Amino acid sequence: MCGIVGAVAQRDVSKILLTGLKRLEYRGYDSAGIAVINPQGELERLRTLGKVAVLEESLKAHPLLGKTGIAHTRWATHGKPAEHNAHPHMSSGIALVHNGIIENHDKLKQRLLKSGYQFVSETDTEVIVHLIDFYLQENKDLLQAVYQAIKELEGAYALAILHAKEPNRLIAVRAGSPLVIGIGIGEHFLASDSLALLPVTQQFVYLEEGDLADIHMESVTIYDSKLTKVERKLHHSKLTSDAADKGSYRHFMLKEIFEQPQAVNDTLEGRLGKEKVLEEAFGLKAKEIFPKVEHVQIIACGTSYHAGMVARYWLEELAGISCNIEVASEIRYRKAVIPENTLLITISQSGETADTLAALRQAKKNKNYLAALTICNVPESSLVRESDLVFMTRAGREIGVASTKAFTTQLVSLLMLTLVLGRYHQLSVEQETKIVKQLKSIPRLLEEVLQLDKKIDEIAKLFIDKNHALFLGRGDEYPIALEGALKLKEISYIHAEAYPAGELKHGPLALVDNSMPIVVLVPNNSLLDKVKSNLQEVRARGGIIIALIDEKIELETDESWSIIRLPTIESLIAPIVFTLPLQLLSYYVAVLKGTDVDQPRNLAKSVTVE
């Protein structure tokens, strides 16, 4: 959630830092701060609660001038939102900003207290800056001190560090959270997202995992995790600070489909250790609340409801926690029986969905839940403000009414939640380690699937004269079939329905003939043989089969079938990966139909009325 900006320049950097923070506001935050080395060689700092605009007003009253500085927006994990917990944190002339979570901060803090260090915040971040100061006293070199300190850190983090005694130098570290260096002429910049630096440069170097960067006005030197000097590729961005949002894409929806690998990467950023999900990512009270959870109630609408349906399979199978999922507009108007120690989870892209928000408020009024967690994409939305725990999906701004990247990032968020809750029930350390590895593989798999877009565009032509379609899936792919059908309905106006494939013989087979397209999801999981049988039922009745199949599966097909071969995917994360080809199929069908893809009739992006 947090945002980092830094600069070493031949001019005052305060405005550059402030502008960078404003461009990172999409990430969500509760406080902001800035530190610069002034012309007298002194370290000055200003921190405020709330929006960057509050920091901006404070800077007008108390200007900070300097050619080297760092700035930060914070989303609280350790320590409540408060000025004394805001970044930058300082120790003996060192200032530091930090994205991520340090898991072993308690142990390090106790050691530092014994060494005479005093702590003025409740954050894990203050441990880092004191630890760097500790090692700086030993070897007198800032880079070496940082290197010694980070070898002791466990967790995920990105750091930007400056020292008043070295006024033209920044040190940067990447370990689990991204950092990018902006290259200028006689000046260099640093940020957690290149978007923050577009007003001052279009030349970027992206730090790789474990990298340290020594940044001066005239030079940037990068070291790997063993402190060996390395070269990293220079990238030239074609974007400008006022670039058109759609870029080269015909529609926002297509752009947002192709943004999903990065969106998922952003969701994972700073929330995964080497072998586990960092529990603190779910909020200040997570460690207090999660051990008590014995049941989960998910409430959502539309696409978010489908994400919740997938989560039910994960929570019950992996975590061993019973889970109910209900449409918000239904649970509001019935008397639900809520088991003891139930965690209420609301899911919403906008955080303003009227029915979901009303259901949350009703639950809080009745006080029959242990706590309320929201999974949301919009900081400062009503759901975020009114929930006990918050997990931001970080999908970025989504313009198209038909949700795409918001959905996949919700799924990733829910799988991460499942792992954390599962620790207190039946999930082993070995299982979590294996699944964390799968989570890290998702962006790469999504990139591979997106390369199928031309093939899917061709298959979309099968729908040009069709007015109806069926989608079939089994197990945790059934909600994905529902989502695929919803997408087709939303933007192409084709009537589409989804069924559990085993339900075919209980009615839907009556609809199957040689004019009915039937989209079937065929992952390589324990239900594969069952799905194969369902395919033969459709085949025998002449249906037009479009099958999404894991590339490892051997399947007897017909020449009339349209096959989309997906990369080999672990069955657990298959629902996430199988989502993309369905989005692309719906998109290309809608383009052929000539509908308004980004703003389909009768629909709104944020449903704020009942």
Coordinates of C-alpha atoms in Angstrom, one line a residue:
M1 CA 0.0 0.0 0.0
C2 CA 2.7 2.4 1.0
G3 CA 4.5 4.7 -1.5
I4 CA 8.1 5.8 -1.7
V5 CA 9.7 8.8 -3.6
G6 CA 13.3 10.0 -3.4
A7 CA 15.5 12.4 -5.2
V8 CA 19.1 13.6 -5.4
A9 CA 19.3 16.7 -7.6
Q10 CA 21.0 20.1 -8.2
R11 CA 17.7 21.8 -7.4
D12 CA 15.2 21.8 -4.5
V13 CA 13.5 18.5 -4.5
S14 CA 10.5 19.2 -2.2
K15 CA 8.0 19.8 -5.0
I16 CA 9.3 16.8 -6.9
L17 CA 8.7 14.6 -3.9
L18 CA 5.3 16.0 -3.2
T19 CA 4.2 15.6 -6.8
G20 CA 5.4 12.0 -6.7
L21 CA 3.4 11.3 -3.6
K22 CA 0.3 12.7 -5.2
R23 CA 0.8 10.4 -8.2
L24 CA 1.0 7.4 -5.8
E25 CA -2.3 8.2 -3.9
Y26 CA -4.0 5.4 -5.8
R27 CA -2.2 2.9 -3.5
G28 CA -4.0 4.0 -0.4
Y29 CA -2.5 5.4 2.8
D30 CA -3.3 7.1 6.1
S31 CA -0.4 9.4 6.6
A32 CA 2.4 11.1 4.7
G33 CA 5.9 12.5 5.4
I34 CA 9.0 14.0 3.9
A35 CA 12.6 14.5 5.0
V36 CA 15.3 16.6 3.3
I37 CA 18.9 17.6 4.0
N38 CA 18.8 21.4 4.1
P39 CA 21.5 23.7 2.7
Q40 CA 23.1 23.8 6.2
G41 CA 23.6 20.0 6.0
E42 CA 20.9 19.3 8.6
L43 CA 18.1 16.8 8.4
E44 CA 14.6 18.2 8.5
R45 CA 11.4 16.2 8.6
L46 CA 7.6 16.9 8.4
R47 CA 4.9 14.3 8.9
T48 CA 1.1 14.6 8.8
L49 CA -1.9 12.4 9.2
G50 CA -4.4 12.1 6.3
K51 CA -4.0 13.0 2.6
V52 CA -1.0 14.4 0.8
A53 CA -2.9 17.6 0.6
V54 CA -2.5 18.0 4.4
L55 CA 1.2 17.5 4.0
E56 CA 1.2 20.1 1.2
E57 CA -0.5 22.7 3.4
S58 CA 2.0 22.0 6.2
L59 CA 4.9 22.5 3.8
K60 CA 3.5 25.9 2.9
A61 CA 3.6 26.9 6.5
H62 CA 6.9 25.2 7.2
P63 CA 8.9 24.9 3.9
L64 CA 11.6 22.2 3.7
L65 CA 14.3 23.1 1.2
G66 CA 17.0 20.7 0.1
K67 CA 18.6 18.9 -2.9
T68 CA 18.3 15.4 -1.4
G69 CA 15.2 14.0 0.1
I70 CA 12.8 11.1 0.6
A71 CA 9.0 11.0 1.0
H72 CA 6.4 8.4 1.9
T73 CA 2.7 7.6 2.2
R74 CA 2.0 5.0 4.9
W75 CA -0.8 2.4 5.3
A76 CA -0.6 1.3 8.9
T77 CA 0.4 -2.3 9.7
H78 CA 2.4 -1.9 12.9
G79 CA 1.1 0.9 15.0
K80 CA -2.1 2.9 14.6
P81 CA -2.3 5.8 12.1
A82 CA -0.6 8.6 13.9
E83 CA 2.1 11.3 13.3
H84 CA 4.7 9.5 15.4
N85 CA 4.2 6.3 13.4
A86 CA 4.4 8.1 10.0
H87 CA 7.5 7.9 7.9
P88 CA 10.3 8.9 7.5
H89 CA 11.8 7.5 10.7
M90 CA 15.1 8.8 11.9
S91 CA 18.1 7.8 14.0
S92 CA 21.3 9.9 14.6
G93 CA 21.1 11.8 11.3
I94 CA 19.7 8.8 9.2
A95 CA 16.3 9.0 7.7
L96 CA 14.5 6.0 6.2
V97 CA 11.2 5.2 4.5
H98 CA 10.0 1.6 4.1
N99 CA 7.4 -0.4 2.2
G100 CA 6.6 -3.9 3.4
I101 CA 6.6 -5.8 6.7
I102 CA 9.5 -6.9 8.9
E103 CA 8.5 -10.2 10.5
N104 CA 11.3 -10.4 13.1
H105 CA 11.1 -6.8 14.3
D106 CA 10.3 -7.7 17.9
K107 CA 13.4 -9.7 18.3
L108 CA 15.6 -7.0 16.8
K109 CA 13.9 -4.3 18.9
Q110 CA 14.7 -6.1 22.1
R111 CA 18.4 -6.3 21.1
L112 CA 18.5 -2.6 20.1
L113 CA 16.8 -1.6 23.4
K114 CA 19.6 -3.3 25.3
S115 CA 22.1 -1.4 23.1
G116 CA 20.6 1.9 24.3
Y117 CA 18.3 2.8 21.5
Q118 CA 15.0 4.5 22.3
F119 CA 11.9 3.9 20.2
V120 CA 9.3 6.6 19.7
S121 CA 6.9 4.7 17.4
E122 CA 5.1 1.3 17.4
T123 CA 6.3 0.5 13.8
D124 CA 8.5 -2.3 12.5
T125 CA 10.2 0.4 10.4
E126 CA 12.0 2.2 13.3
V127 CA 13.8 -1.0 14.0
I128 CA 15.5 -0.8 10.6
V129 CA 16.8 2.7 10.9
H130 CA 18.2 2.1 14.4
L131 CA 19.8 -1.1 13.1
I132 CA 21.5 0.8 10.3
D133 CA 22.8 3.4 12.7
F134 CA 24.1 0.6 14.9
Y135 CA 26.2 -0.8 12.1
L136 CA 27.2 2.7 10.9
Q137 CA 28.9 3.2 14.2
E138 CA 31.0 0.1 13.6
N139 CA 32.2 0.6 10.0
K140 CA 31.5 4.3 9.2
D141 CA 30.3 3.4 5.6
L142 CA 26.6 3.9 4.9
L143 CA 26.3 1.3 2.2
Q144 CA 28.1 -1.3 4.3
A145 CA 25.9 -0.4 7.3
V146 CA 22.7 -0.9 5.2
Y147 CA 24.1 -4.2 3.8
Q148 CA 24.8 -5.5 7.3
A149 CA 21.4 -4.5 8.6
I150 CA 19.3 -6.0 5.8
K151 CA 21.1 -9.4 6.3
E152 CA 19.2 -9.5 9.6
L153 CA 15.8 -8.6 8.3
E154 CA 13.1 -11.2 7.7
G155 CA 10.1 -10.3 5.6
A156 CA 9.4 -8.2 2.5
Y157 CA 10.6 -4.6 2.1
A158 CA 11.7 -1.7 0.0
L159 CA 13.9 0.9 1.6
A160 CA 15.2 4.4 0.8
I161 CA 17.8 5.8 3.1
L162 CA 19.7 9.1 3.4
H163 CA 22.3 10.4 5.9
A164 CA 22.8 14.1 6.9
K165 CA 26.6 13.7 6.7
E166 CA 26.3 12.6 3.0
P167 CA 24.0 15.2 1.5
N168 CA 24.2 14.1 -2.1
R169 CA 23.6 10.3 -1.6
L170 CA 20.6 7.9 -1.4
I171 CA 20.7 4.2 -0.7
A172 CA 17.9 2.0 -2.0
V173 CA 17.1 -1.7 -1.3
R174 CA 14.6 -4.0 -2.9
A175 CA 13.6 -7.3 -1.2
G176 CA 10.0 -8.3 -2.0
S177 CA 8.7 -4.8 -2.8
P178 CA 9.5 -3.0 -6.1
L179 CA 11.6 0.0 -6.5
V180 CA 12.5 1.9 -9.7
I181 CA 15.3 4.5 -10.2
G182 CA 14.6 7.4 -12.5
I183 CA 17.6 8.5 -14.5
G184 CA 18.2 12.2 -15.1
I185 CA 21.0 14.6 -16.1
G186 CA 22.9 15.6 -13.0
E187 CA 20.0 14.2 -10.9
H188 CA 18.4 10.9 -10.1
F189 CA 15.2 9.8 -8.6
L190 CA 13.6 6.8 -6.8
A191 CA 10.1 5.5 -6.4
S192 CA 8.0 2.5 -5.8
D193 CA 6.2 3.1 -9.1
S194 CA 7.6 4.8 -12.2
L195 CA 4.2 6.6 -12.5
A196 CA 5.5 8.9 -9.6
L197 CA 8.5 10.0 -11.7
L198 CA 7.0 10.6 -15.1
P199 CA 6.9 14.4 -14.6
V200 CA 10.8 14.4 -14.3
T201 CA 12.1 11.5 -16.4
Q202 CA 11.2 8.8 -18.8
Q203 CA 14.4 6.8 -18.3
F204 CA 14.1 4.0 -15.7
V205 CA 16.1 1.2 -14.1
Y206 CA 14.1 -1.4 -12.3
L207 CA 15.8 -2.9 -9.3
E208 CA 15.8 -6.7 -9.2
E209 CA 15.1 -8.8 -6.1
G210 CA 17.9 -8.4 -3.5
D211 CA 19.4 -5.3 -5.2
L212 CA 21.0 -2.4 -3.4
A213 CA 21.5 0.9 -5.2
D214 CA 24.0 3.7 -4.3
I215 CA 22.5 6.8 -5.9
H216 CA 24.4 10.1 -6.3
M217 CA 23.7 13.2 -8.5
E218 CA 26.0 12.1 -11.2
S219 CA 26.0 8.3 -10.8
V220 CA 24.0 5.2 -9.9
T221 CA 25.8 2.0 -8.8
I222 CA 23.8 -1.2 -8.3
Y223 CA 24.8 -4.2 -6.3
D224 CA 23.2 -7.6 -6.0
S225 CA 22.4 -9.4 -2.8
K226 CA 26.0 -10.4 -2.3
L227 CA 27.2 -6.8 -2.8
T228 CA 28.7 -7.6 -6.2
K229 CA 28.4 -4.7 -8.7
V230 CA 25.9 -5.5 -11.4
E231 CA 24.4 -3.8 -14.5
R232 CA 20.6 -3.4 -14.9
K233 CA 18.9 -2.6 -18.1
L234 CA 17.8 1.0 -18.8
H235 CA 14.2 1.3 -19.9
H236 CA 12.7 4.2 -21.9
S237 CA 9.0 4.8 -21.1
K238 CA 6.8 6.0 -23.9
L239 CA 4.3 7.2 -21.4
T240 CA 4.2 10.9 -20.4
S241 CA 2.7 12.4 -17.3
D242 CA -0.4 13.3 -19.1
A243 CA -0.6 10.2 -21.4
A244 CA -4.0 9.1 -22.6
D245 CA -5.3 6.4 -20.2
K246 CA -6.2 3.9 -23.0
G247 CA -2.7 4.1 -24.6
S248 CA -2.6 2.0 -27.7
Y249 CA -5.6 -0.1 -26.8
R250 CA -9.0 0.2 -28.5
H251 CA -10.9 0.0 -25.2
F252 CA -10.2 0.4 -21.5
M253 CA -11.4 -3.2 -20.9
L254 CA -8.8 -4.6 -23.2
K255 CA -6.1 -2.5 -21.6
E256 CA -7.2 -3.7 -18.2
I257 CA -7.2 -7.3 -19.2
F258 CA -3.6 -6.9 -20.3
E259 CA -2.7 -5.1 -17.1
Q260 CA -3.6 -8.2 -15.0
P261 CA -0.1 -9.7 -14.7
Q262 CA 1.1 -6.4 -13.2
A263 CA -2.0 -5.9 -11.1
V264 CA -1.5 -9.4 -9.5
N265 CA 2.1 -8.6 -9.0
D266 CA 1.1 -5.4 -7.2
T267 CA -1.4 -7.4 -5.0
L268 CA 1.4 -9.7 -3.9
E269 CA 3.9 -6.9 -3.4
G270 CA 5.3 -6.7 0.1
R271 CA 2.9 -9.3 1.4
L272 CA 4.8 -12.5 0.8
G273 CA 7.8 -13.6 2.7
K274 CA 10.0 -16.3 1.3
E275 CA 7.7 -19.1 2.4
K276 CA 4.5 -17.5 3.8
V277 CA 1.9 -14.7 3.6
L278 CA 2.6 -11.9 6.0
E279 CA -0.4 -11.7 8.3
E280 CA 0.1 -8.1 9.1
A281 CA -0.9 -7.2 5.6
F282 CA -4.5 -7.7 6.6
G283 CA -4.5 -4.9 9.2
L284 CA -3.4 -3.9 12.7
K285 CA -5.8 -6.3 14.5
A286 CA -5.2 -9.3 12.2
K287 CA -3.0 -11.2 14.6
E288 CA -5.5 -10.7 17.4
I289 CA -8.6 -11.6 15.4
F290 CA -7.6 -14.4 13.0
P291 CA -6.7 -17.0 15.7
K292 CA -10.3 -16.8 16.9
V293 CA -12.0 -17.3 13.5
E294 CA -14.0 -20.6 13.3
H295 CA -16.4 -19.7 10.5
V296 CA -16.4 -17.3 7.5
Q297 CA -19.4 -15.4 6.0
I298 CA -18.7 -13.8 2.7
I299 CA -21.1 -11.1 1.3
A300 CA -20.7 -9.6 -2.1
C301 CA -22.5 -8.8 -5.4
G302 CA -21.9 -9.6 -9.1
T303 CA -18.4 -10.4 -10.0
S304 CA -17.2 -10.0 -6.4
Y305 CA -19.7 -12.7 -5.4
H306 CA -18.1 -15.1 -7.9
A307 CA -14.7 -14.4 -6.3
G308 CA -16.3 -15.3 -2.9
M309 CA -17.7 -18.5 -4.3
V310 CA -14.2 -19.6 -5.3
A311 CA -12.9 -18.7 -1.9
R312 CA -15.4 -21.0 -0.2
Y313 CA -13.7 -24.0 -1.9
W314 CA -10.3 -22.8 -0.8
L315 CA -11.3 -22.0 2.8
E316 CA -13.0 -25.3 3.4
E317 CA -10.5 -27.5 1.6
L318 CA -7.2 -25.8 2.6
A319 CA -8.0 -24.1 5.9
G320 CA -10.7 -26.4 7.2
I321 CA -13.0 -23.5 8.0
S322 CA -16.7 -23.6 7.2
C323 CA -17.8 -20.8 4.9
N324 CA -21.1 -19.4 3.7
I325 CA -21.3 -17.1 0.7
E326 CA -24.4 -14.9 0.1
V327 CA -25.5 -12.2 -2.3
A328 CA -25.6 -8.9 -0.3
S329 CA -29.1 -8.0 -1.5
E330 CA -30.5 -11.3 -0.1
I331 CA -28.8 -11.6 3.3
R332 CA -30.0 -8.1 4.2
Y333 CA -33.6 -9.2 4.1
R334 CA -33.6 -12.4 6.0
K335 CA -32.7 -13.5 9.5
A336 CA -29.4 -15.2 9.1
V337 CA -28.1 -17.6 11.8
I338 CA -24.5 -16.6 12.5
P339 CA -22.2 -19.2 14.2
E340 CA -20.0 -18.0 17.0
N341 CA -16.6 -16.5 16.0
T342 CA -17.6 -15.7 12.5
L343 CA -15.5 -13.4 10.4
L344 CA -17.6 -11.3 8.0
I345 CA -15.8 -10.7 4.7
T346 CA -17.2 -8.1 2.3
I347 CA -15.8 -7.9 -1.3
S348 CA -16.2 -4.9 -3.6
Q349 CA -14.2 -3.2 -6.3
S350 CA -15.5 0.2 -5.5
G351 CA -16.1 -0.1 -1.8
E352 CA -19.3 1.8 -2.3
T353 CA -21.6 -1.1 -3.4
A354 CA -24.9 -0.1 -1.8
D355 CA -26.2 -3.6 -0.8
T356 CA -22.8 -4.8 0.4
L357 CA -22.3 -1.6 2.5
A358 CA -25.8 -1.9 3.9
A359 CA -25.1 -5.6 4.9
L360 CA -21.9 -4.5 6.7
R361 CA -23.7 -1.8 8.6
Q362 CA -26.5 -4.1 9.6
A363 CA -24.0 -6.7 10.8
K364 CA -22.2 -4.1 12.9
K365 CA -25.4 -2.9 14.3
N366 CA -26.5 -6.4 15.3
K367 CA -23.0 -7.2 16.7
N368 CA -23.2 -10.9 15.7
Y369 CA -19.8 -11.1 14.0
L370 CA -16.4 -11.5 15.5
A371 CA -15.0 -8.8 13.1
A372 CA -15.5 -7.5 9.6
L373 CA -12.8 -7.6 6.9
T374 CA -13.2 -6.0 3.5
I375 CA -11.3 -6.8 0.3
C376 CA -11.5 -3.7 -1.8
N377 CA -9.8 -1.7 -4.6
V378 CA -10.5 1.9 -3.6
P379 CA -8.8 3.5 -0.6
E380 CA -10.9 5.7 1.6
S381 CA -14.1 4.1 0.3
S382 CA -17.0 3.5 2.7
L383 CA -16.3 -0.2 3.1
V384 CA -12.6 0.5 3.9
R385 CA -13.4 3.1 6.4
E386 CA -16.1 1.1 8.2
S387 CA -14.4 -2.3 8.4
D388 CA -12.2 -3.7 11.2
L389 CA -9.7 -5.2 8.8
V390 CA -8.8 -4.1 5.3
F391 CA -7.0 -5.7 2.4
M392 CA -6.5 -3.5 -0.6
T393 CA -6.3 -5.4 -3.9
R394 CA -4.2 -2.7 -5.6
A395 CA -5.7 -3.5 -9.0
G396 CA -5.3 0.2 -9.9
R397 CA -8.0 2.3 -11.5
E398 CA -10.5 0.2 -13.5
I399 CA -12.5 2.2 -16.0
G400 CA -14.4 -0.5 -17.9
V401 CA -17.7 -1.3 -16.4
A402 CA -17.2 -5.0 -16.8
S403 CA -14.7 -5.9 -14.1
T404 CA -11.5 -7.7 -15.1
K405 CA -8.3 -7.0 -13.1
A406 CA -10.4 -6.2 -10.0
F407 CA -11.7 -9.8 -10.1
T408 CA -8.4 -11.6 -10.5
T409 CA -6.8 -9.5 -7.7
Q410 CA -9.7 -10.3 -5.5
L411 CA -9.1 -14.0 -6.1
V412 CA -5.4 -13.7 -5.3
S413 CA -6.3 -11.7 -2.1
L414 CA -8.7 -14.4 -1.0
L415 CA -6.2 -17.2 -1.6
M416 CA -3.7 -15.3 0.6
L417 CA -6.3 -14.9 3.3
T418 CA -7.0 -18.6 3.1
L419 CA -3.4 -19.4 3.8
V420 CA -3.2 -17.0 6.8
L421 CA -6.4 -18.4 8.4
G422 CA -5.4 -21.9 7.6
R423 CA -2.4 -21.7 9.8
Y424 CA -4.7 -21.7 12.8
H425 CA -6.5 -24.8 11.7
Q426 CA -5.1 -27.5 9.4
L427 CA -2.7 -25.9 6.9
S428 CA 0.9 -27.1 7.4
V429 CA 4.0 -25.0 6.9
E430 CA 5.0 -27.2 4.0
Q431 CA 1.6 -26.7 2.3
E432 CA 1.8 -22.9 2.7
T433 CA 5.3 -22.8 1.3
K434 CA 4.2 -24.7 -1.8
I435 CA 1.2 -22.5 -2.4
V436 CA 3.2 -19.3 -1.9
K437 CA 5.5 -20.5 -4.7
Q438 CA 2.3 -21.0 -6.8
L439 CA 1.1 -17.5 -6.0
K440 CA 4.4 -16.1 -7.2
S441 CA 4.0 -17.9 -10.5
I442 CA 0.7 -16.4 -11.4
P443 CA 1.9 -13.2 -13.2
R444 CA 4.1 -15.3 -15.5
L445 CA 1.2 -17.7 -16.3
L446 CA -1.1 -14.8 -17.0
E447 CA 1.4 -13.3 -19.4
E448 CA 1.5 -16.7 -21.2
V449 CA -2.3 -16.8 -21.5
L450 CA -2.5 -13.3 -22.9
Q451 CA -0.4 -14.5 -25.8
L452 CA -3.5 -16.5 -26.9
D453 CA -5.5 -13.4 -27.7
K454 CA -5.3 -13.8 -31.5
K455 CA -6.6 -17.3 -31.3
I456 CA -9.4 -16.3 -29.0
D457 CA -10.3 -13.4 -31.3
E458 CA -10.7 -16.0 -34.1
I459 CA -12.9 -18.2 -32.0
A460 CA -15.1 -15.3 -31.1
K461 CA -16.4 -15.3 -34.6
L462 CA -18.5 -18.4 -33.7
F463 CA -20.7 -16.1 -31.7
I464 CA -21.4 -13.5 -34.4
D465 CA -24.9 -14.8 -35.1
K466 CA -25.7 -16.3 -31.8
N467 CA -28.0 -15.0 -29.1
H468 CA -27.5 -17.7 -26.4
A469 CA -24.6 -19.5 -24.8
L470 CA -23.9 -22.0 -22.0
F471 CA -20.8 -22.1 -19.7
L472 CA -19.8 -25.3 -17.8
G473 CA -17.4 -25.9 -15.0
R474 CA -17.0 -28.2 -12.0
G475 CA -15.7 -27.6 -8.5
D476 CA -13.9 -24.2 -8.1
E477 CA -14.2 -23.7 -11.9
Y478 CA -18.0 -23.4 -11.6
P479 CA -17.8 -19.9 -10.2
I480 CA -15.4 -19.0 -13.1
A481 CA -18.0 -20.3 -15.5
L482 CA -20.5 -18.0 -13.9
E483 CA -18.1 -15.1 -14.2
G484 CA -17.5 -16.0 -17.9
A485 CA -21.2 -16.0 -18.6
L486 CA -21.7 -12.7 -16.8
K487 CA -19.0 -11.1 -18.8
L488 CA -20.6 -12.2 -22.1
K489 CA -24.0 -10.9 -20.9
E490 CA -22.6 -7.6 -19.8
I491 CA -20.8 -6.5 -22.9
S492 CA -22.1 -8.4 -25.8
Y493 CA -25.8 -8.6 -24.7
I494 CA -25.8 -12.4 -25.5
H495 CA -28.0 -14.4 -23.1
A496 CA -25.6 -16.7 -21.3
E497 CA -26.0 -19.1 -18.4
A498 CA -23.5 -21.1 -16.4
Y499 CA -24.1 -24.5 -14.8
P500 CA -22.1 -27.0 -12.8
A501 CA -21.3 -29.5 -15.5
G502 CA -22.8 -32.3 -13.5
E503 CA -26.2 -30.5 -13.7
L504 CA -26.5 -30.9 -17.5
K505 CA -28.7 -33.9 -17.4
H506 CA -31.0 -32.2 -14.9
G507 CA -32.4 -29.8 -17.4
P508 CA -29.9 -27.8 -19.5
L509 CA -29.3 -30.6 -22.0
A510 CA -32.7 -29.7 -23.4
L511 CA -31.0 -26.5 -24.8
V512 CA -28.1 -28.2 -26.5
D513 CA -28.2 -28.4 -30.3
N514 CA -26.0 -27.5 -33.2
S515 CA -26.7 -23.8 -32.8
M516 CA -25.7 -23.5 -29.1
P517 CA -22.1 -22.5 -28.2
I518 CA -21.0 -24.2 -25.0
V519 CA -17.8 -23.0 -23.2
V520 CA -16.3 -25.8 -21.1
L521 CA -13.5 -25.3 -18.5
V522 CA -11.2 -28.3 -18.4
P523 CA -8.4 -27.9 -15.8
N524 CA -6.1 -30.8 -14.9
N525 CA -7.6 -31.6 -11.5
S526 CA -9.4 -34.4 -9.6
L527 CA -12.7 -33.8 -11.5
L528 CA -11.1 -34.2 -15.0
D529 CA -12.8 -37.5 -15.8
K530 CA -16.2 -36.2 -14.7
V531 CA -15.8 -33.2 -17.0
K532 CA -14.7 -35.4 -19.9
S533 CA -18.0 -37.3 -19.5
N534 CA -19.9 -34.1 -19.6
L535 CA -18.2 -33.1 -22.8
Q536 CA -19.3 -36.3 -24.4
E537 CA -22.9 -35.6 -23.3
V538 CA -22.7 -32.3 -25.2
R539 CA -20.9 -33.8 -28.1
A540 CA -23.6 -36.5 -28.6
R541 CA -26.2 -33.7 -28.9
G542 CA -24.3 -31.7 -31.5
G543 CA -23.4 -28.7 -29.3
I544 CA -20.7 -26.2 -30.5
I545 CA -17.9 -26.9 -28.1
I546 CA -15.3 -24.3 -27.1
A547 CA -13.0 -26.0 -24.6
L548 CA -10.4 -24.3 -22.4
I549 CA -8.0 -27.2 -21.7
D550 CA -4.7 -27.5 -19.7
E551 CA -2.0 -28.4 -22.2
K552 CA -1.1 -31.6 -20.4
I553 CA -4.5 -33.2 -20.8
E554 CA -5.1 -35.8 -23.5
L555 CA -8.6 -35.5 -24.8
E556 CA -10.6 -37.1 -27.6
T557 CA -11.9 -34.2 -29.6
D558 CA -13.9 -33.6 -32.7
E559 CA -12.8 -31.4 -35.7
S560 CA -15.7 -29.1 -35.0
W561 CA -14.4 -28.3 -31.5
S562 CA -12.6 -25.1 -30.8
I563 CA -9.7 -25.8 -28.4
I564 CA -7.9 -23.2 -26.3
R565 CA -4.8 -24.8 -24.8
L566 CA -3.6 -23.2 -21.6
P567 CA -0.2 -23.6 -20.0
T568 CA 0.2 -26.3 -17.4
I569 CA -1.3 -24.9 -14.2
E570 CA -1.4 -26.1 -10.6
S571 CA -5.1 -27.0 -9.9
L572 CA -5.3 -24.6 -6.9
I573 CA -4.6 -21.5 -9.0
A574 CA -6.3 -22.7 -12.1
P575 CA -9.5 -20.6 -11.4
I576 CA -7.4 -17.4 -11.5
V577 CA -5.6 -18.3 -14.8
F578 CA -8.7 -19.7 -16.5
T579 CA -10.5 -16.4 -16.0
L580 CA -8.4 -14.4 -18.6
P581 CA -9.4 -16.4 -21.8
L582 CA -13.0 -16.0 -20.8
Q583 CA -12.5 -12.2 -20.5
L584 CA -10.8 -12.1 -23.9
L585 CA -13.6 -14.2 -25.5
S586 CA -16.3 -11.9 -24.1
Y587 CA -14.3 -8.8 -25.3
Y588 CA -13.8 -10.0 -28.8
V589 CA -17.4 -11.1 -29.2
A590 CA -18.6 -7.7 -28.0
V591 CA -16.4 -6.0 -30.5
L592 CA -17.8 -8.1 -33.3
K593 CA -21.3 -7.4 -32.1
G594 CA -20.5 -3.6 -32.2
T595 CA -21.6 -2.9 -28.6
D596 CA -20.3 -0.2 -26.3
V597 CA -17.7 -2.4 -24.6
D598 CA -16.5 0.0 -21.8
Q599 CA -20.0 1.4 -21.0
P600 CA -22.6 -1.3 -21.7
R601 CA -26.2 -0.3 -21.6
N602 CA -28.1 0.0 -18.4
L603 CA -25.0 -0.7 -16.2
A604 CA -22.8 1.4 -13.9
K605 CA -19.3 0.9 -12.6
S606 CA -20.2 1.4 -9.0
V607 CA -23.7 0.3 -8.0
T608 CA -24.5 2.8 -5.2
V609 CA -28.3 2.3 -5.2
E610 CA -30.3 -0.6 -4.1

